[in-house]
Backbone as ProteinMPNN parsed JSONL, in Angstrom:
{"seq_chain_A": "XXXXXXXXXXXXXXXXXXXXXXXXXXXXXXXXXXXXXXXXXXXXXXXXXXXXXXXXXXXXXXXXXXXXXXXXXXXXXXXXXXXXXXXXXXXXXXXXXXXXXXXXXXXXXXXXXXXXXXXXXXXXXXXXXXXXXXXXXXXXXXXXXXXXXXXXXXXXXXXXXXXXXXXXXXXXX", "coords_chain_A": {"N_chain_A": [[29.543, 32.665, 2.724], [29.819, 29.812, 2.762], [28.265, 29.416, 5.004], [25.751, 30.208, 4.008], [25.26, 28.184, 2.114], [25.187, 26.007, 3.851], [22.914, 26.733, 5.389], [20.915, 26.649, 3.407], [20.96, 23.918, 2.754], [20.262, 22.84, 5.236], [17.68, 23.916, 5.559], [16.436, 22.61, 3.429], [16.64, 19.845, 4.125], [15.248, 19.905, 6.527], [12.702, 20.496, 5.597], [12.157, 18.201, 4.074], [12.161, 16.216, 6.078], [9.912, 17.005, 7.445], [7.901, 16.372, 5.681], [5.638, 13.866, 5.221], [5.169, 10.534, 4.036], [2.429, 9.666, 1.979], [0.161, 7.27, 2.178], [-2.085, 5.108, 0.679], [-4.399, 2.5, 1.031], [-6.186, 0.412, -0.883], [-8.897, -1.658, -0.702], [-10.823, -4.573, -1.498], [-14.045, -5.235, -0.463], [-15.659, -5.404, 2.781], [-14.339, -5.041, 5.998], [-14.978, -7.08, 8.703], [-14.262, -8.449, 11.014], [-13.516, -7.916, 14.358], [-11.068, -8.235, 15.746], [-9.182, -8.033, 13.688], [-9.622, -5.428, 12.806], [-8.807, -4.049, 15.115], [-6.062, -4.707, 15.258], [-5.122, -3.581, 12.854], [-5.75, -0.889, 13.314], [-3.988, -0.376, 15.435], [-1.447, -0.573, 14.174], [-1.688, 1.458, 12.279], [-1.842, 3.638, 13.954], [0.753, 3.548, 15.079], [2.169, 4.055, 12.755], [1.746, 6.719, 12.39], [3.864, 8.421, 13.052], [5.477, 8.303, 10.866], [4.134, 8.216, 8.398], [1.184, 9.182, 6.576], [-1.629, 7.271, 6.624], [-4.291, 5.826, 4.929], [-7.184, 3.853, 4.614], [-9.213, 2.526, 2.132], [-12.271, 1.101, 1.333], [-13.751, -0.783, -1.208], [-16.855, -1.898, -2.512], [-17.391, -5.422, -2.69], [-18.079, -7.735, -5.315], [-20.836, -9.947, -5.745], [-20.275, -13.418, -5.48], [-20.423, -16.791, -6.662], [-20.32, -20.259, -5.631], [-19.493, -22.007, -7.731], [-18.288, -20.758, -10.637], [-18.214, -19.646, -14.016], [-15.44, -19.062, -16.255], [-15.942, -16.694, -17.646], [-17.814, -15.426, -15.985], [-16.25, -15.014, -13.703], [-14.348, -13.261, -14.763], [-15.983, -11.087, -15.321], [-16.755, -10.283, -12.735], [-14.204, -9.582, -11.691], [-13.596, -7.462, -13.424], [-15.61, -5.583, -12.781], [-14.968, -5.04, -10.107], [-12.436, -3.976, -10.547], [-13.044, -1.606, -11.876], [-14.201, -0.102, -9.811], [-12.021, 0.085, -8.076], [-10.132, 1.417, -9.683], [-11.328, 3.89, -9.965], [-10.7, 5.074, -7.57], [-7.99, 5.598, -7.61], [-5.523, 7.993, -7.817], [-3.915, 9.656, -10.52], [-1.295, 10.517, -10.117], [0.012, 8.868, -8.351], [2.181, 6.304, -7.075], [1.694, 2.902, -7.67], [1.158, -0.115, -6.036], [0.461, -3.419, -6.343], [-0.903, -6.209, -4.618], [-0.298, -9.457, -5.268], [-0.464, -12.9, -5.703], [1.193, -14.006, -7.599], [3.067, -12.075, -7.852], [6.221, -10.3, -7.393], [8.329, -11.855, -5.104], [9.181, -10.384, -2.113], [11.366, -9.093, 0.436], [11.124, -7.742, 3.772], [13.041, -5.774, 4.002], [13.447, -5.133, 1.331], [10.974, -4.012, 0.675], [11.095, -1.787, 2.326], [13.288, -0.458, 1.118], [12.172, 0.093, -1.375], [10.03, 1.87, -0.709], [11.533, 3.904, 0.441], [13.105, 4.707, -1.742], [11.081, 5.608, -3.482], [10.181, 7.867, -2.034], [12.542, 9.377, -1.94], [12.919, 10.053, -4.596], [10.849, 11.755, -5.205], [8.277, 10.619, -5.124], [6.114, 10.492, -3.064], [3.578, 9.66, -2.674], [1.767, 6.832, -2.381], [-0.074, 4.026, -3.425], [-1.447, 1.076, -2.302], [-2.884, -1.972, -3.373], [-5.302, -4.323, -2.571], [-6.857, -7.116, -3.688], [-10.074, -8.778, -4.092], [-11.71, -11.875, -3.147], [-11.342, -13.283, -5.488], [-9.081, -12.255, -6.551], [-7.237, -9.94, -8.59], [-8.071, -7.936, -11.446], [-6.511, -8.221, -14.636], [-5.925, -5.765, -15.873], [-5.5, -3.989, -13.748], [-3.206, -5.057, -12.636], [-1.455, -4.581, -14.727], [-1.457, -1.802, -14.707], [-0.062, -1.236, -12.434], [2.88, -0.069, -10.742], [4.451, -1.781, -9.424], [4.276, -5.193, -8.628], [3.728, -7.183, -5.949], [4.391, -10.015, -3.832], [3.688, -11.576, -0.786], [4.312, -14.091, -0.272], [3.832, -17.473, -1.384], [1.606, -18.657, -0.438], [-1.955, -18.647, -0.045], [-3.644, -16.067, 1.425], [-6.46, -14.994, 3.369], [-8.158, -12.158, 2.075], [-8.943, -10.258, 3.925], [-7.302, -10.7, 6.157], [-4.899, -10.15, 4.931], [-4.82, -7.399, 4.872], [-4.073, -6.65, 7.479], [-1.548, -7.867, 7.596], [-0.245, -6.439, 5.544], [-0.301, -3.749, 6.524], [1.234, -4.08, 8.818], [3.686, -4.769, 7.627], [4.271, -2.433, 6.202], [4.629, -0.702, 8.362], [6.851, -1.98, 9.533], [8.667, -1.573, 7.462], [9.078, 1.211, 7.583], [10.233, 1.354, 10.106], [12.614, 0.019, 9.58], [13.755, 1.785, 7.738], [14.13, 4.016, 9.352]], "CA_chain_A": [[29.153, 31.844, 1.58], [29.643, 28.458, 3.231], [27.12, 29.458, 5.902], [24.556, 30.257, 3.173], [25.064, 26.85, 1.575], [24.758, 25.177, 4.969], [21.549, 27.093, 5.716], [20.01, 26.127, 2.365], [20.897, 22.462, 2.938], [19.517, 22.585, 6.466], [16.276, 24.18, 5.269], [15.958, 21.557, 2.517], [16.468, 18.612, 4.869], [14.186, 20.122, 7.492], [11.455, 20.394, 4.834], [11.972, 16.8, 3.721], [11.8, 15.482, 7.278], [8.549, 17.381, 7.793], [6.989, 15.766, 4.722], [5.377, 12.438, 5.448], [4.624, 9.801, 2.899], [0.994, 9.541, 1.962], [-0.084, 5.903, 1.731], [-3.46, 4.659, 0.623], [-4.594, 1.073, 0.809], [-7.522, 0.184, -1.434], [-9.252, -3.062, -0.479], [-12.136, -5.011, -1.92], [-14.828, -5.848, 0.603], [-15.746, -4.763, 4.078], [-13.703, -5.772, 7.09], [-15.965, -7.279, 9.75], [-13.687, -9.022, 12.22], [-13.092, -6.904, 15.313], [-9.656, -8.401, 16.073], [-8.381, -7.5, 12.575], [-9.753, -3.962, 12.874], [-7.986, -3.568, 16.222], [-4.665, -4.844, 14.859], [-4.868, -2.576, 11.813], [-5.781, 0.418, 13.972], [-2.76, -0.236, 16.211], [-0.322, -0.288, 13.275], [-1.892, 2.797, 11.689], [-1.449, 4.592, 15.018], [2.212, 3.54, 15.124], [2.68, 4.645, 11.512], [1.532, 8.157, 12.427], [5.141, 9.132, 13.127], [6.215, 8.149, 9.621], [3.339, 8.362, 7.184], [-0.274, 9.285, 6.65], [-2.163, 6.055, 6.035], [-5.756, 5.754, 4.834], [-7.69, 2.623, 3.994], [-10.47, 2.696, 1.423], [-12.907, -0.154, 0.971], [-14.704, -0.75, -2.309], [-17.734, -3.063, -2.366], [-17.075, -6.592, -3.494], [-19.171, -8.262, -6.131], [-21.339, -11.257, -5.306], [-19.706, -14.556, -6.183], [-21.039, -18.079, -6.365], [-19.371, -21.346, -5.401], [-18.918, -22.405, -9.022], [-18.487, -19.705, -11.636], [-17.506, -19.835, -15.267], [-14.35, -18.101, -16.464], [-16.536, -15.412, -18.057], [-18.419, -14.807, -14.804], [-15.135, -14.562, -12.875], [-13.781, -12.081, -15.415], [-16.954, -10.001, -15.137], [-16.608, -9.83, -11.342], [-12.902, -8.9, -11.595], [-13.685, -6.175, -14.155], [-16.435, -4.654, -12.006], [-14.175, -4.593, -8.95], [-11.348, -3.131, -11.07], [-13.603, -0.276, -12.153], [-14.352, 0.582, -8.529], [-10.676, 0.379, -7.561], [-9.521, 2.421, -10.565], [-11.946, 5.194, -9.669], [-10.089, 5.594, -6.333], [-6.551, 5.806, -7.774], [-5.09, 9.235, -8.447], [-2.925, 9.401, -11.574], [0.063, 10.885, -9.705], [0.461, 7.98, -7.271], [2.811, 5.016, -7.357], [0.727, 1.858, -7.355], [1.722, -1.429, -5.725], [-0.606, -4.405, -6.153], [-0.533, -7.469, -3.96], [-0.739, -10.558, -6.11], [0.268, -14.115, -5.341], [2.213, -14.244, -8.619], [3.961, -10.936, -7.879], [7.613, -10.503, -6.984], [8.548, -12.105, -3.69], [10.083, -9.385, -1.545], [11.63, -9.124, 1.868], [10.778, -6.493, 4.46], [14.076, -4.8, 3.642], [13.196, -4.67, -0.054], [9.846, -3.107, 0.736], [11.63, -0.543, 2.906], [14.087, 0.213, 0.082], [11.231, 0.588, -2.394], [9.354, 3.061, -0.187], [12.53, 4.96, 0.612], [13.442, 5.204, -3.083], [9.971, 6.424, -3.96], [10.207, 9.162, -1.339], [13.757, 10.105, -2.326], [12.798, 10.541, -5.966], [9.674, 12.591, -5.372], [7.022, 9.88, -5.233], [5.731, 10.221, -1.68], [2.184, 9.191, -2.623], [1.786, 5.431, -2.794], [-1.309, 3.29, -3.224], [-1.387, -0.391, -2.307], [-4.18, -2.533, -3.74], [-5.572, -5.717, -2.194], [-8.051, -7.554, -4.384], [-11.06, -9.577, -3.391], [-11.481, -13.316, -3.055], [-10.929, -13.805, -6.786], [-7.836, -11.62, -6.962], [-7.305, -8.655, -9.283], [-8.139, -7.956, -12.906], [-5.226, -8.048, -15.304], [-5.706, -4.331, -16.157], [-4.917, -3.372, -12.54], [-1.829, -5.548, -12.523], [-0.685, -3.869, -15.753], [-1.374, -0.392, -14.286], [0.786, -1.138, -11.244], [4.322, 0.167, -10.841], [5.107, -2.935, -8.818], [3.395, -6.269, -8.176], [4.48, -7.895, -4.924], [3.781, -11.152, -3.153], [4.223, -11.845, 0.542], [4.48, -15.534, -0.167], [3.049, -18.242, -2.349], [0.384, -19.195, 0.166], [-3.102, -17.768, -0.192], [-4.182, -15.549, 2.686], [-7.732, -14.287, 3.198], [-7.845, -10.753, 1.795], [-9.118, -9.44, 5.136], [-6.077, -10.874, 6.95], [-3.828, -9.508, 4.194], [-4.777, -5.977, 5.268], [-3.266, -6.567, 8.703], [-0.169, -8.217, 7.229], [0.316, -5.314, 4.777], [-0.077, -2.59, 7.394], [2.363, -4.413, 9.662], [4.901, -4.711, 6.806], [4.545, -1.01, 5.958], [5.192, -0.208, 9.612], [8.205, -2.564, 9.635], [9.517, -0.896, 6.467], [9.475, 2.514, 8.12], [11.181, 1.126, 11.212], [13.916, -0.307, 8.962], [14.272, 3.043, 7.145], [14.513, 4.945, 10.417]], "C_chain_A": [[28.885, 30.404, 2.035], [28.439, 28.388, 4.172], [25.813, 29.471, 5.112], [24.228, 28.878, 2.594], [24.561, 25.918, 2.663], [23.29, 25.454, 5.304], [20.549, 26.573, 4.704], [19.862, 24.619, 2.498], [20.054, 22.114, 4.151], [18.027, 22.794, 6.216], [15.662, 23.081, 4.392], [15.687, 20.275, 3.299], [15.393, 18.721, 5.935], [12.83, 19.988, 6.828], [11.149, 18.944, 4.512], [11.517, 16.006, 4.945], [10.369, 15.78, 7.706], [7.505, 16.771, 6.873], [6.848, 14.282, 5.003], [4.901, 11.808, 4.147], [3.108, 9.715, 3.086], [0.68, 8.172, 1.359], [-1.571, 5.62, 1.793], [-3.463, 3.161, 0.39], [-6.035, 0.924, 0.333], [-7.788, -1.311, -1.351], [-10.636, -3.35, -1.022], [-12.829, -5.681, -0.741], [-14.72, -5.115, 1.912], [-15.103, -5.653, 5.138], [-14.686, -5.86, 8.253], [-15.344, -7.719, 11.077], [-13.058, -7.951, 13.104], [-11.584, -6.994, 15.59], [-8.75, -7.898, 14.933], [-8.439, -5.964, 12.57], [-8.856, -3.39, 13.955], [-6.502, -3.624, 15.87], [-4.268, -3.795, 13.829], [-4.81, -1.191, 12.44], [-4.494, 0.657, 14.762], [-1.569, 0.115, 15.301], [-0.473, 1.068, 12.598], [-1.51, 3.876, 12.681], [0.08, 4.688, 15.098], [2.818, 4.212, 13.885], [2.55, 6.172, 11.489], [2.803, 8.985, 12.497], [5.861, 9.172, 11.789], [5.418, 8.484, 8.375], [1.874, 8.582, 7.53], [-0.804, 8.042, 5.957], [-3.671, 6.085, 6.072], [-6.115, 4.45, 4.133], [-9.061, 2.92, 3.395], [-11.009, 1.32, 1.042], [-13.825, 0.099, -0.23], [-15.553, -2.006, -2.178], [-17.28, -4.227, -3.251], [-18.314, -7.034, -4.254], [-19.57, -9.631, -5.608], [-20.702, -12.356, -6.158], [-20.438, -15.825, -5.764], [-19.942, -19.127, -6.192], [-18.701, -21.792, -6.705], [-19.311, -21.351, -10.065], [-17.689, -20.067, -12.894], [-16.37, -18.832, -15.349], [-14.892, -16.733, -16.847], [-17.148, -14.676, -16.872], [-17.342, -14.278, -13.861], [-14.542, -13.279, -13.448], [-14.698, -10.862, -15.243], [-16.846, -9.415, -13.735], [-15.317, -9.051, -11.19], [-12.957, -7.541, -12.27], [-14.501, -5.149, -13.397], [-15.672, -4.131, -10.781], [-13.031, -3.688, -9.392], [-11.832, -1.723, -11.373], [-13.701, 0.537, -10.864], [-12.995, 0.983, -7.949], [-10.053, 1.507, -8.368], [-10.075, 3.806, -10.295], [-11.315, 5.845, -8.447], [-8.615, 5.975, -6.506], [-6.281, 7.129, -8.472], [-3.953, 8.924, -9.415], [-1.492, 9.648, -11.106], [0.635, 9.999, -8.599], [1.207, 6.783, -7.826], [1.82, 3.954, -6.894], [1.456, 0.539, -7.18], [0.544, -2.373, -5.515], [-0.05, -5.604, -5.414], [-1.153, -8.599, -4.765], [0.133, -11.756, -5.813], [1.397, -14.399, -6.341], [3.199, -13.079, -8.733], [5.372, -11.3, -7.425], [7.68, -10.765, -5.479], [9.557, -11.1, -3.159], [10.255, -9.601, -0.052], [11.153, -7.809, 2.467], [11.769, -5.404, 4.111], [13.874, -4.264, 2.232], [12.008, -3.741, -0.116], [10.288, -1.755, 1.291], [12.426, 0.228, 1.864], [13.202, 0.813, -1.008], [10.561, 1.872, -1.921], [10.325, 4.224, -0.023], [12.928, 5.555, -0.744], [12.306, 6.054, -3.668], [10.006, 7.797, -3.339], [11.379, 10.011, -1.781], [13.6, 10.744, -3.694], [11.467, 11.216, -6.245], [8.348, 11.884, -5.521], [6.55, 9.49, -3.812], [4.283, 9.804, -1.542], [2.137, 7.805, -3.242], [0.439, 4.812, -2.485], [-1.033, 1.793, -3.324], [-2.8, -0.892, -2.622], [-4.238, -4.006, -3.329], [-6.893, -6.095, -2.846], [-8.986, -8.339, -3.497], [-10.723, -11.058, -3.426], [-11.057, -13.948, -4.38], [-9.628, -13.186, -7.3], [-8.09, -10.277, -7.633], [-7.378, -8.849, -10.793], [-6.759, -7.664, -13.482], [-4.913, -6.565, -15.56], [-5.098, -3.604, -14.945], [-3.481, -3.807, -12.359], [-0.928, -4.842, -13.538], [-0.476, -2.406, -15.377], [-0.335, -0.177, -13.183], [2.249, -0.836, -11.601], [5.096, -1.023, -10.314], [4.013, -3.921, -8.391], [4.195, -7.106, -7.204], [3.667, -9.049, -4.35], [4.47, -11.292, -1.799], [4.371, -13.327, 0.782], [3.567, -16.238, -1.158], [1.813, -18.898, -1.735], [-0.731, -18.175, -0.045], [-3.574, -17.375, 1.206], [-5.537, -14.933, 2.416], [-7.446, -12.802, 3.013], [-8.069, -9.857, 2.997], [-7.867, -9.511, 6.023], [-4.898, -10.161, 6.26], [-3.718, -8.017, 4.529], [-3.869, -5.792, 6.484], [-1.796, -6.844, 8.375], [0.484, -7.049, 6.48], [0.627, -4.122, 5.667], [1.11, -2.844, 8.324], [3.678, -4.296, 8.853], [5.261, -3.272, 6.426], [5.175, -0.398, 7.207], [6.631, -0.701, 9.778], [9.162, -1.873, 8.661], [9.985, 0.469, 6.986], [10.412, 2.393, 9.315], [12.561, 0.782, 10.666], [14.54, 0.961, 8.396], [14.832, 3.945, 8.235], [15.366, 4.278, 11.478]], "O_chain_A": [[27.835, 29.843, 1.724], [27.682, 27.418, 4.145], [24.856, 28.806, 5.508], [23.071, 28.458, 2.583], [23.635, 25.136, 2.446], [22.508, 24.52, 5.482], [19.469, 26.109, 5.07], [18.757, 24.093, 2.369], [19.229, 21.202, 4.103], [17.205, 21.964, 6.604], [14.516, 22.679, 4.593], [14.62, 19.678, 3.155], [14.7, 17.745, 6.221], [11.902, 19.432, 7.416], [10.01, 18.5, 4.66], [10.584, 15.208, 4.853], [9.69, 14.917, 8.262], [6.338, 16.664, 7.251], [7.832, 13.542, 5.017], [4.314, 12.465, 3.286], [2.597, 9.696, 4.206], [0.906, 7.945, 0.171], [-2.229, 5.855, 2.807], [-2.637, 2.627, -0.351], [-6.979, 1.262, 1.048], [-7.016, -2.125, -1.857], [-11.513, -2.487, -1.012], [-12.274, -6.576, -0.104], [-13.812, -4.312, 2.127], [-15.307, -6.866, 5.157], [-15.173, -4.838, 8.735], [-15.861, -7.388, 12.144], [-12.194, -7.188, 12.672], [-10.9, -5.972, 15.662], [-7.661, -7.39, 15.197], [-7.427, -5.296, 12.357], [-8.211, -2.362, 13.747], [-5.763, -2.682, 16.157], [-3.199, -3.193, 13.928], [-3.915, -0.405, 12.129], [-3.966, 1.769, 14.76], [-0.778, 1.0, 15.628], [0.522, 1.755, 12.368], [-0.93, 4.898, 12.313], [0.632, 5.785, 15.176], [3.861, 4.86, 13.972], [3.173, 6.838, 10.662], [2.82, 10.132, 12.049], [6.762, 9.989, 11.595], [5.974, 8.985, 7.399], [1.398, 8.225, 8.608], [-0.454, 7.788, 4.804], [-4.269, 6.339, 7.117], [-5.446, 4.014, 3.196], [-9.941, 3.481, 4.048], [-10.287, 0.485, 0.496], [-14.577, 1.074, -0.257], [-15.052, -3.058, -1.783], [-16.849, -4.042, -4.389], [-19.444, -6.734, -3.869], [-18.739, -10.379, -5.093], [-20.602, -12.242, -7.379], [-20.993, -15.916, -4.669], [-18.789, -18.906, -6.56], [-17.479, -21.935, -6.763], [-20.488, -21.102, -10.325], [-16.638, -20.704, -12.828], [-16.341, -17.86, -14.595], [-14.353, -15.714, -16.414], [-17.024, -13.457, -16.758], [-17.505, -13.205, -13.28], [-14.269, -12.329, -12.715], [-14.224, -9.744, -15.044], [-16.845, -8.196, -13.564], [-15.323, -7.962, -10.615], [-12.42, -6.567, -11.742], [-14.14, -3.973, -13.363], [-15.724, -2.943, -10.461], [-12.691, -2.735, -8.691], [-11.107, -0.754, -11.151], [-13.332, 1.711, -10.827], [-12.839, 2.075, -7.402], [-9.505, 2.45, -7.798], [-9.347, 4.794, -10.393], [-11.39, 7.065, -8.303], [-8.047, 6.619, -5.623], [-6.753, 7.36, -9.585], [-3.133, 8.042, -9.162], [-0.562, 9.047, -11.644], [1.639, 10.352, -7.981], [0.904, 6.304, -8.919], [1.185, 4.098, -5.849], [2.248, 0.121, -8.024], [-0.275, -2.162, -4.62], [1.117, -5.965, -5.564], [-2.371, -8.682, -4.92], [1.35, -11.624, -5.685], [2.429, -14.961, -5.975], [4.068, -13.085, -9.605], [5.668, -12.455, -7.117], [7.151, -9.991, -4.682], [10.66, -10.978, -3.692], [9.416, -10.201, 0.62], [10.819, -6.873, 1.74], [11.392, -4.244, 3.941], [14.103, -3.083, 1.97], [12.02, -2.775, -0.879], [9.896, -0.707, 0.778], [12.261, 1.441, 1.735], [13.463, 1.912, -1.499], [10.528, 2.859, -2.656], [9.992, 5.375, -0.308], [13.07, 6.771, -0.871], [12.553, 7.096, -4.275], [9.874, 8.798, -4.044], [11.241, 11.219, -1.978], [14.09, 11.849, -3.928], [11.008, 11.248, -7.387], [7.382, 12.481, -5.997], [6.586, 8.322, -3.427], [3.796, 9.612, -0.428], [2.416, 7.611, -4.425], [-0.129, 5.039, -1.416], [-0.461, 1.314, -4.303], [-3.788, -0.3, -2.186], [-3.373, -4.812, -3.675], [-7.923, -5.472, -2.589], [-8.728, -8.539, -2.31], [-9.586, -11.442, -3.702], [-10.474, -15.032, -4.39], [-9.137, -13.559, -8.366], [-9.034, -9.567, -7.29], [-6.821, -9.799, -11.341], [-5.954, -6.952, -12.883], [-3.755, -6.157, -15.47], [-4.274, -2.704, -15.111], [-2.631, -3.007, -11.968], [0.228, -4.54, -13.241], [0.566, -1.829, -15.69], [0.199, 0.92, -13.021], [2.768, -1.29, -12.621], [6.243, -1.255, -10.696], [2.971, -3.53, -7.865], [5.222, -7.677, -7.57], [2.436, -9.052, -4.381], [5.687, -11.144, -1.69], [4.536, -13.766, 1.92], [2.637, -15.638, -1.698], [1.068, -19.602, -2.417], [-0.471, -16.982, -0.203], [-3.862, -18.224, 2.05], [-5.753, -14.394, 1.331], [-6.595, -12.241, 3.704], [-7.452, -8.796, 3.092], [-7.432, -8.499, 6.572], [-4.01, -9.634, 6.93], [-2.628, -7.448, 4.472], [-3.016, -4.905, 6.515], [-0.908, -6.125, 8.835], [1.635, -6.707, 6.751], [1.71, -3.545, 5.571], [1.9, -1.937, 8.589], [4.669, -3.773, 9.363], [6.442, -2.937, 6.338], [6.151, 0.345, 7.109], [7.521, 0.075, 10.122], [10.321, -1.62, 8.991], [11.153, 0.83, 6.838], [11.285, 3.238, 9.512], [13.571, 1.206, 11.227], [15.739, 1.184, 8.562], [15.882, 4.563, 8.061], [15.77, 4.927, 12.443]]}, "name": "protein", "num_of_chains": 1, "seq": "XXXXXXXXXXXXXXXXXXXXXXXXXXXXXXXXXXXXXXXXXXXXXXXXXXXXXXXXXXXXXXXXXXXXXXXXXXXXXXXXXXXXXXXXXXXXXXXXXXXXXXXXXXXXXXXXXXXXXXXXXXXXXXXXXXXXXXXXXXXXXXXXXXXXXXXXXXXXXXXXXXXXXXXXXXXXX"}
């Protein structure tokens, strides 16, 4: 009897360890800088032991130097439509927003670990374009996080995010 219970527990934990998290990162705009691509590729390679990571780019909308509030909102809404089309309904969504909750690497690790523990192994991170994210995307998110109150170029934020996801898995493991 005890052996049967042990075997069932072992089978369960073996199955869990074999299941990797599935992480998607949806970004606005195309990444052009070779050094950023190389850094991101390195962290995605390292993450291969812990999670499946895919990055999806959606085209950014043209912006002008000076835009009215209505024009900005129109751009944000168009980008939000493209992003929303990529999000599966069964995924946890984390948006990166300067006004989001300031978190530490350990808190990100705890968040990802809790998602996996409670059956949410599919997570989508969203990085907006140069104007940020539409309010509807922020409302759709399960979590809005900030990596600081400074503004980083959204292309550089990709590298920072992938590194922090890697660091989170190193903390978990």
